[in-house]
Amino acid sequence: MTTTGEEHTAARTGPWWWVGWRSAVLDAGLALASAVECGAEGVRFAHDAGLPVPVGVGFGMIAGSVLLVRRKWPIAVVLVSIAIAPAQMGYLMGLVGLYTLAASELPRRIIAALAGMSFAGMLIVTFVRAHQSVVRGDVPMGDWLVPFASITTAIGMTAPPVLLGLYMGARRRLMESLRERADSLERELQLLAERAEERAEWARNEERTRIAREMHDVVAHRVSLMVVHAAALQAIARKDPEKAVKNAALVGDMGRQALTELREMLGVLRTGDGLGARVPSVPLAAVGAAAAAAAAAAAASRAADDFGAGEGPSLAEIDELIGQSAAAGMVVDLSVEGDMRAYAQEVEQTAYRVVQEALTNVHKHAAGAKTYVRVAHRVSEIAMQVENECPPEVGVGSSVRLPSGGNGLLGMKERVAALGGVFVSGPTDAGGFRVSAVIPA
């Protein structure tokens, strides 16, 4: 990107007021040419004014060298060219000075005033010189051609440099404006890229949390029941072989179910393995790559949602869920209020997970306690409540110790809150524990 503004100013490498050495050499060359021209014209000026030739030449060279400061003081250059116009010198200085003045950032009224003064001066000087030449007979010209020649010469010496300077000045300002807009656009693109990268990272973190929560719900319940059945199997293996075989079959079924659900979930994750490799870290000026990262994260989220929508549990499986807990020795009482109807898949899945995690917590922390599961189908919402009584032999550790990561209640609350519902949990006055959730339907 071309440097502009402060960067353009910092890139100045020329001496004094010049931007670069190239500009300084150009102005020095123009000043030298103007000095030579004015010096040569100073010979005739010295003869006409009755001055020594060296004086006229020196005066002309000094006046012509003023062109060296045309970029710094363009007004002074134009005024000097107007001042020496009666001496018929400084034509190059007048042309270059008017061009520099018109191309500068000075107000248009100043440019118009000085251009008008230069035009008037050139017109008068040309008219007087042409008239004198006609009177002396040096030029065979009619009196009517004198004004025409004067006006034509004045316009030719004034209009072209002014118009060219105005055009070049407008073009330069347009290019600077375009460069500034390009710099501004680049800064905006950088900001958009950074925001897109942040949103992509946020989406990835959210997806990691969601997958961790899903895996926790799937694994914790199945494995908890497997541990309970394994403990029961160990206790009755010798006393009741038939029941031991039944418990072993249950453990095998639950293990297979857990493996099936994990395999399906990991299959969804494998579909997004290449996303991170295809989308590298987002460069500041590459908004497309950052947007692709965000889109990739969204695609992964949609894929996981599709998995949940097509393979996730539903309210119709609550009876089977409670049957598994009952088979593990829990006394569970299920009551359903209202008419069962179809809900959005994410609503049914969340309701199922809340009941599942609550029963898992009973297995972990209140083994042997009677549990009540209530599901209410209302007009615009569905409510679940899982409450267990005080477990027997309070204060005595259970023979089956199940580890707890402390993420179950947090995961339930996050699930319910994501659907705009309300989740409440806490101990009861009777020494048990209650989990309640209301989800908009």
CSV table of N, CA, C and O in Angstrom, one decimal, residues 150-221:
chain,number,residue,atom,x,y,z
A,150,SER,N,-1.4,41.0,-28.8
A,150,SER,CA,-1.2,41.2,-27.4
A,150,SER,C,-2.0,40.2,-26.6
A,150,SER,O,-1.6,39.5,-25.6
A,151,ILE,N,-3.3,40.2,-27.0
A,151,ILE,CA,-4.2,39.3,-26.2
A,151,ILE,C,-3.8,37.8,-26.4
A,151,ILE,O,-3.8,37.0,-25.5
A,152,THR,N,-3.5,37.5,-27.7
A,152,THR,CA,-3.1,36.1,-27.9
A,152,THR,C,-1.9,35.7,-27.2
A,152,THR,O,-1.8,34.6,-26.6
A,153,THR,N,-0.9,36.5,-27.1
A,153,THR,CA,0.3,36.2,-26.4
A,153,THR,C,0.1,36.1,-24.9
A,153,THR,O,0.6,35.2,-24.2
A,154,ALA,N,-0.7,37.1,-24.3
A,154,ALA,CA,-1.0,37.0,-22.9
A,154,ALA,C,-1.8,35.7,-22.5
A,154,ALA,O,-1.5,35.1,-21.5
A,155,ILE,N,-2.8,35.4,-23.4
A,155,ILE,CA,-3.5,34.1,-23.1
A,155,ILE,C,-2.6,32.9,-23.2
A,155,ILE,O,-2.6,32.0,-22.4
A,156,GLY,N,-1.7,32.9,-24.3
A,156,GLY,CA,-0.8,31.8,-24.4
A,156,GLY,C,0.2,31.6,-23.3
A,156,GLY,O,0.6,30.5,-23.0
A,157,MET,N,0.6,32.7,-22.7
A,157,MET,CA,1.6,32.7,-21.6
A,157,MET,C,0.9,32.4,-20.3
A,157,MET,O,1.7,32.2,-19.3
A,158,THR,N,-0.4,32.5,-20.2
A,158,THR,CA,-1.1,32.5,-18.9
A,158,THR,C,-2.0,31.2,-18.8
A,158,THR,O,-1.9,30.5,-17.8
A,159,ALA,N,-2.9,31.1,-19.7
A,159,ALA,CA,-3.9,30.0,-19.6
A,159,ALA,C,-3.3,28.6,-19.6
A,159,ALA,O,-3.7,27.8,-18.7
A,160,PRO,N,-2.4,28.2,-20.5
A,160,PRO,CA,-2.0,26.8,-20.5
A,160,PRO,C,-1.3,26.4,-19.1
A,160,PRO,O,-1.7,25.3,-18.6
A,161,PRO,N,-0.4,27.2,-18.6
A,161,PRO,CA,0.2,26.7,-17.3
A,161,PRO,C,-0.8,26.7,-16.2
A,161,PRO,O,-0.7,25.8,-15.3
A,162,VAL,N,-1.7,27.6,-16.2
A,162,VAL,CA,-2.7,27.6,-15.1
A,162,VAL,C,-3.6,26.4,-15.2
A,162,VAL,O,-3.9,25.7,-14.2
A,163,LEU,N,-4.1,26.2,-16.4
A,163,LEU,CA,-5.0,25.0,-16.6
A,163,LEU,C,-4.3,23.7,-16.3
A,163,LEU,O,-4.9,22.8,-15.6
A,164,LEU,N,-3.1,23.6,-16.8
A,164,LEU,CA,-2.3,22.4,-16.5
A,164,LEU,C,-2.1,22.2,-15.0
A,164,LEU,O,-2.1,21.1,-14.5
A,165,GLY,N,-1.7,23.3,-14.4
A,165,GLY,CA,-1.5,23.2,-12.9
A,165,GLY,C,-2.7,22.8,-12.1
A,165,GLY,O,-2.7,22.0,-11.2
A,166,LEU,N,-3.9,23.4,-12.5
A,166,LEU,CA,-5.1,23.1,-11.9
A,166,LEU,C,-5.4,21.6,-12.1
A,166,LEU,O,-5.9,20.9,-11.1
A,167,TYR,N,-5.2,21.1,-13.3
A,167,TYR,CA,-5.5,19.7,-13.5
A,167,TYR,C,-4.6,18.8,-12.7
A,167,TYR,O,-5.0,17.8,-12.1
A,168,MET,N,-3.3,19.1,-12.7
A,168,MET,CA,-2.3,18.2,-12.0
A,168,MET,C,-2.6,18.3,-10.5
A,168,MET,O,-2.4,17.3,-9.7
A,169,GLY,N,-2.9,19.5,-10.0
A,169,GLY,CA,-3.2,19.6,-8.6
A,169,GLY,C,-4.5,18.8,-8.2
A,169,GLY,O,-4.5,18.1,-7.1
A,170,ALA,N,-5.5,18.9,-9.0
A,170,ALA,CA,-6.7,18.1,-8.7
A,170,ALA,C,-6.4,16.6,-8.8
A,170,ALA,O,-6.9,15.8,-8.0
A,171,ARG,N,-5.6,16.2,-9.8
A,171,ARG,CA,-5.2,14.8,-9.9
A,171,ARG,C,-4.4,14.3,-8.7
A,171,ARG,O,-4.7,13.2,-8.2
A,172,ARG,N,-3.5,15.2,-8.2
A,172,ARG,CA,-2.7,14.8,-7.1
A,172,ARG,C,-3.6,14.6,-5.8
A,172,ARG,O,-3.5,13.7,-5.0
A,173,ARG,N,-4.5,15.6,-5.7
A,173,ARG,CA,-5.4,15.5,-4.5
A,173,ARG,C,-6.3,14.3,-4.6
A,173,ARG,O,-6.6,13.7,-3.6
A,174,LEU,N,-6.7,14.0,-5.8
A,174,LEU,CA,-7.6,12.8,-6.0
A,174,LEU,C,-6.8,11.5,-5.6
A,174,LEU,O,-7.3,10.6,-4.9
A,175,MET,N,-5.5,11.4,-6.0
A,175,MET,CA,-4.7,10.3,-5.7
A,175,MET,C,-4.5,10.2,-4.2
A,175,MET,O,-4.5,9.1,-3.7
A,176,GLU,N,-4.2,11.3,-3.6
A,176,GLU,CA,-4.0,11.3,-2.1
A,176,GLU,C,-5.3,10.9,-1.4
A,176,GLU,O,-5.3,10.1,-0.4
A,177,SER,N,-6.4,11.3,-1.9
A,177,SER,CA,-7.7,10.9,-1.3
A,177,SER,C,-7.9,9.4,-1.5
A,177,SER,O,-8.4,8.7,-0.6
A,178,LEU,N,-7.6,8.9,-2.7
A,178,LEU,CA,-7.7,7.5,-2.9
A,178,LEU,C,-6.8,6.7,-2.0
A,178,LEU,O,-7.2,5.6,-1.5
A,179,ARG,N,-5.6,7.2,-1.8
A,179,ARG,CA,-4.7,6.5,-1.0
A,179,ARG,C,-5.2,6.5,0.5
A,179,ARG,O,-5.1,5.5,1.2
A,180,GLU,N,-5.7,7.6,0.9
A,180,GLU,CA,-6.2,7.7,2.3
A,180,GLU,C,-7.4,6.8,2.5
A,180,GLU,O,-7.5,6.1,3.5
A,181,ARG,N,-8.3,6.7,1.4
A,181,ARG,CA,-9.4,5.8,1.5
A,181,ARG,C,-8.9,4.3,1.5
A,181,ARG,O,-9.5,3.5,2.2
A,182,ALA,N,-7.9,4.1,0.7
A,182,ALA,CA,-7.4,2.7,0.7
A,182,ALA,C,-6.8,2.3,2.1
A,182,ALA,O,-7.0,1.2,2.6
A,183,ASP,N,-6.0,3.3,2.7
A,183,ASP,CA,-5.5,3.0,4.0
A,183,ASP,C,-6.6,2.8,5.0
A,183,ASP,O,-6.5,2.0,5.9
A,184,SER,N,-7.7,3.7,4.9
A,184,SER,CA,-8.8,3.5,5.8
A,184,SER,C,-9.5,2.2,5.6
A,184,SER,O,-9.9,1.5,6.6
A,185,LEU,N,-9.6,1.8,4.4
A,185,LEU,CA,-10.3,0.5,4.1
A,185,LEU,C,-9.4,-0.6,4.6
A,185,LEU,O,-9.9,-1.6,5.1
A,186,GLU,N,-8.1,-0.5,4.5
A,186,GLU,CA,-7.2,-1.6,5.0
A,186,GLU,C,-7.3,-1.7,6.5
A,186,GLU,O,-7.3,-2.8,7.1
A,187,ARG,N,-7.4,-0.5,7.2
A,187,ARG,CA,-7.6,-0.6,8.6
A,187,ARG,C,-8.9,-1.2,9.0
A,187,ARG,O,-9.0,-2.0,10.0
A,188,GLU,N,-10.0,-0.9,8.2
A,188,GLU,CA,-11.3,-1.5,8.5
A,188,GLU,C,-11.2,-3.0,8.3
A,188,GLU,O,-11.8,-3.8,9.0
A,189,LEU,N,-10.5,-3.4,7.2
A,189,LEU,CA,-10.4,-4.9,6.9
A,189,LEU,C,-9.6,-5.6,8.0
A,189,LEU,O,-9.9,-6.7,8.4
A,190,GLN,N,-8.6,-4.9,8.5
A,190,GLN,CA,-7.8,-5.5,9.6
A,190,GLN,C,-8.7,-5.7,10.9
A,190,GLN,O,-8.7,-6.7,11.5
A,191,LEU,N,-9.5,-4.7,11.1
A,191,LEU,CA,-10.4,-4.8,12.3
A,191,LEU,C,-11.5,-5.9,12.1
A,191,LEU,O,-11.7,-6.7,13.0
A,192,LEU,N,-12.0,-6.0,10.8
A,192,LEU,CA,-13.0,-7.0,10.6
A,192,LEU,C,-12.3,-8.4,10.7
A,192,LEU,O,-12.9,-9.4,11.2
A,193,ALA,N,-11.1,-8.5,10.2
A,193,ALA,CA,-10.4,-9.8,10.3
A,193,ALA,C,-10.1,-10.2,11.7
A,193,ALA,O,-10.3,-11.3,12.1
A,194,GLU,N,-9.8,-9.2,12.6
A,194,GLU,CA,-9.6,-9.5,14.0
A,194,GLU,C,-10.9,-9.9,14.7
A,194,GLU,O,-10.9,-10.9,15.4
A,195,ARG,N,-12.0,-9.2,14.3
A,195,ARG,CA,-13.2,-9.6,14.9
A,195,ARG,C,-13.7,-11.0,14.4
A,195,ARG,O,-14.3,-11.8,15.2
A,196,ALA,N,-13.5,-11.2,13.1
A,196,ALA,CA,-13.8,-12.6,12.6
A,196,ALA,C,-13.0,-13.7,13.3
A,196,ALA,O,-13.5,-14.7,13.6
A,197,GLU,N,-11.7,-13.4,13.5
A,197,GLU,CA,-10.9,-14.4,14.2
A,197,GLU,C,-11.4,-14.6,15.6
A,197,GLU,O,-11.5,-15.7,16.1
A,198,GLU,N,-11.8,-13.5,16.3
A,198,GLU,CA,-12.3,-13.6,17.6
A,198,GLU,C,-13.6,-14.4,17.7
A,198,GLU,O,-13.8,-15.3,18.5
A,199,ARG,N,-14.5,-14.1,16.7
A,199,ARG,CA,-15.7,-14.9,16.6
A,199,ARG,C,-15.5,-16.4,16.3
A,199,ARG,O,-16.2,-17.2,16.8
A,200,ALA,N,-14.5,-16.6,15.4
A,200,ALA,CA,-14.2,-18.0,15.1
A,200,ALA,C,-13.7,-18.7,16.4
A,200,ALA,O,-14.1,-19.9,16.6
A,201,GLU,N,-12.8,-18.1,17.1
A,201,GLU,CA,-12.3,-18.7,18.3
A,201,GLU,C,-13.4,-18.9,19.4
A,201,GLU,O,-13.4,-19.9,20.0
A,202,TRP,N,-14.3,-17.9,19.5
A,202,TRP,CA,-15.4,-18.0,20.4
A,202,TRP,C,-16.3,-19.2,20.0
A,202,TRP,O,-16.7,-20.0,20.8
A,203,ALA,N,-16.6,-19.4,18.7
A,203,ALA,CA,-17.4,-20.5,18.2
A,203,ALA,C,-16.7,-21.8,18.5
A,203,ALA,O,-17.4,-22.8,18.9
A,204,ARG,N,-15.4,-21.9,18.3
A,204,ARG,CA,-14.7,-23.1,18.6
A,204,ARG,C,-14.7,-23.4,20.1
A,204,ARG,O,-15.0,-24.6,20.5
A,205,ASN,N,-14.6,-22.4,20.9
A,205,ASN,CA,-14.7,-22.7,22.4
A,205,ASN,C,-16.1,-23.1,22.8
A,205,ASN,O,-16.2,-24.0,23.6
A,206,GLU,N,-17.1,-22.5,22.2
A,206,GLU,CA,-18.5,-22.9,22.5
A,206,GLU,C,-18.7,-24.3,22.0
A,206,GLU,O,-19.4,-25.1,22.7
A,207,GLU,N,-18.2,-24.7,20.9
A,207,GLU,CA,-18.4,-26.1,20.4
A,207,GLU,C,-17.6,-27.1,21.3
A,207,GLU,O,-18.2,-28.2,21.5
A,208,ARG,N,-16.5,-26.7,21.7
A,208,ARG,CA,-15.7,-27.6,22.6
A,208,ARG,C,-16.5,-27.8,23.9
A,208,ARG,O,-16.7,-29.0,24.4
A,209,THR,N,-17.1,-26.7,24.5
A,209,THR,CA,-17.9,-26.9,25.7
A,209,THR,C,-19.1,-27.7,25.4
A,209,THR,O,-19.5,-28.5,26.3
A,210,ARG,N,-19.8,-27.5,24.3
A,210,ARG,CA,-21.0,-28.3,24.0
A,210,ARG,C,-20.7,-29.8,23.9
A,210,ARG,O,-21.4,-30.6,24.4
A,211,ILE,N,-19.6,-30.1,23.1
A,211,ILE,CA,-19.2,-31.5,23.0
A,211,ILE,C,-18.8,-32.1,24.3
A,211,ILE,O,-19.2,-33.2,24.6
A,212,ALA,N,-18.1,-31.4,25.1
A,212,ALA,CA,-17.7,-31.9,26.4
A,212,ALA,C,-19.0,-32.2,27.3
A,212,ALA,O,-19.0,-33.2,28.0
A,213,ARG,N,-19.9,-31.2,27.2
A,213,ARG,CA,-21.2,-31.4,28.0
A,213,ARG,C,-21.9,-32.7,27.5
A,213,ARG,O,-22.4,-33.5,28.3
A,214,GLU,N,-22.0,-32.8,26.1
A,214,GLU,CA,-22.7,-34.0,25.6
A,214,GLU,C,-22.0,-35.3,25.9
A,214,GLU,O,-22.7,-36.3,26.3
A,215,MET,N,-20.7,-35.3,25.9
A,215,MET,CA,-20.0,-36.5,26.2
A,215,MET,C,-20.1,-36.8,27.7
A,215,MET,O,-20.2,-38.0,28.1
A,216,HIS,N,-20.1,-35.8,28.5
A,216,HIS,CA,-20.3,-36.0,30.0
A,216,HIS,C,-21.7,-36.7,30.2
A,216,HIS,O,-21.8,-37.6,31.0
A,217,ASP,N,-22.7,-36.2,29.6
A,217,ASP,CA,-24.1,-36.7,29.8
A,217,ASP,C,-24.2,-38.1,29.3
A,217,ASP,O,-24.8,-39.0,29.9
A,218,VAL,N,-23.5,-38.4,28.2
A,218,VAL,CA,-23.6,-39.8,27.6
A,218,VAL,C,-22.8,-40.8,28.5
A,218,VAL,O,-23.3,-41.8,28.8
A,219,VAL,N,-21.6,-40.4,28.8
A,219,VAL,CA,-20.7,-41.3,29.5
A,219,VAL,C,-21.1,-41.5,31.0
A,219,VAL,O,-21.1,-42.6,31.5
A,220,ALA,N,-21.4,-40.3,31.6
A,220,ALA,CA,-21.6,-40.4,33.1
A,220,ALA,C,-22.7,-41.3,33.5
A,220,ALA,O,-22.6,-42.1,34.4
A,221,HIS,N,-23.8,-41.2,32.8
A,221,HIS,CA,-25.0,-42.0,33.1
A,221,HIS,C,-24.7,-43.5,32.9
A,221,HIS,O,-25.0,-44.3,33.8
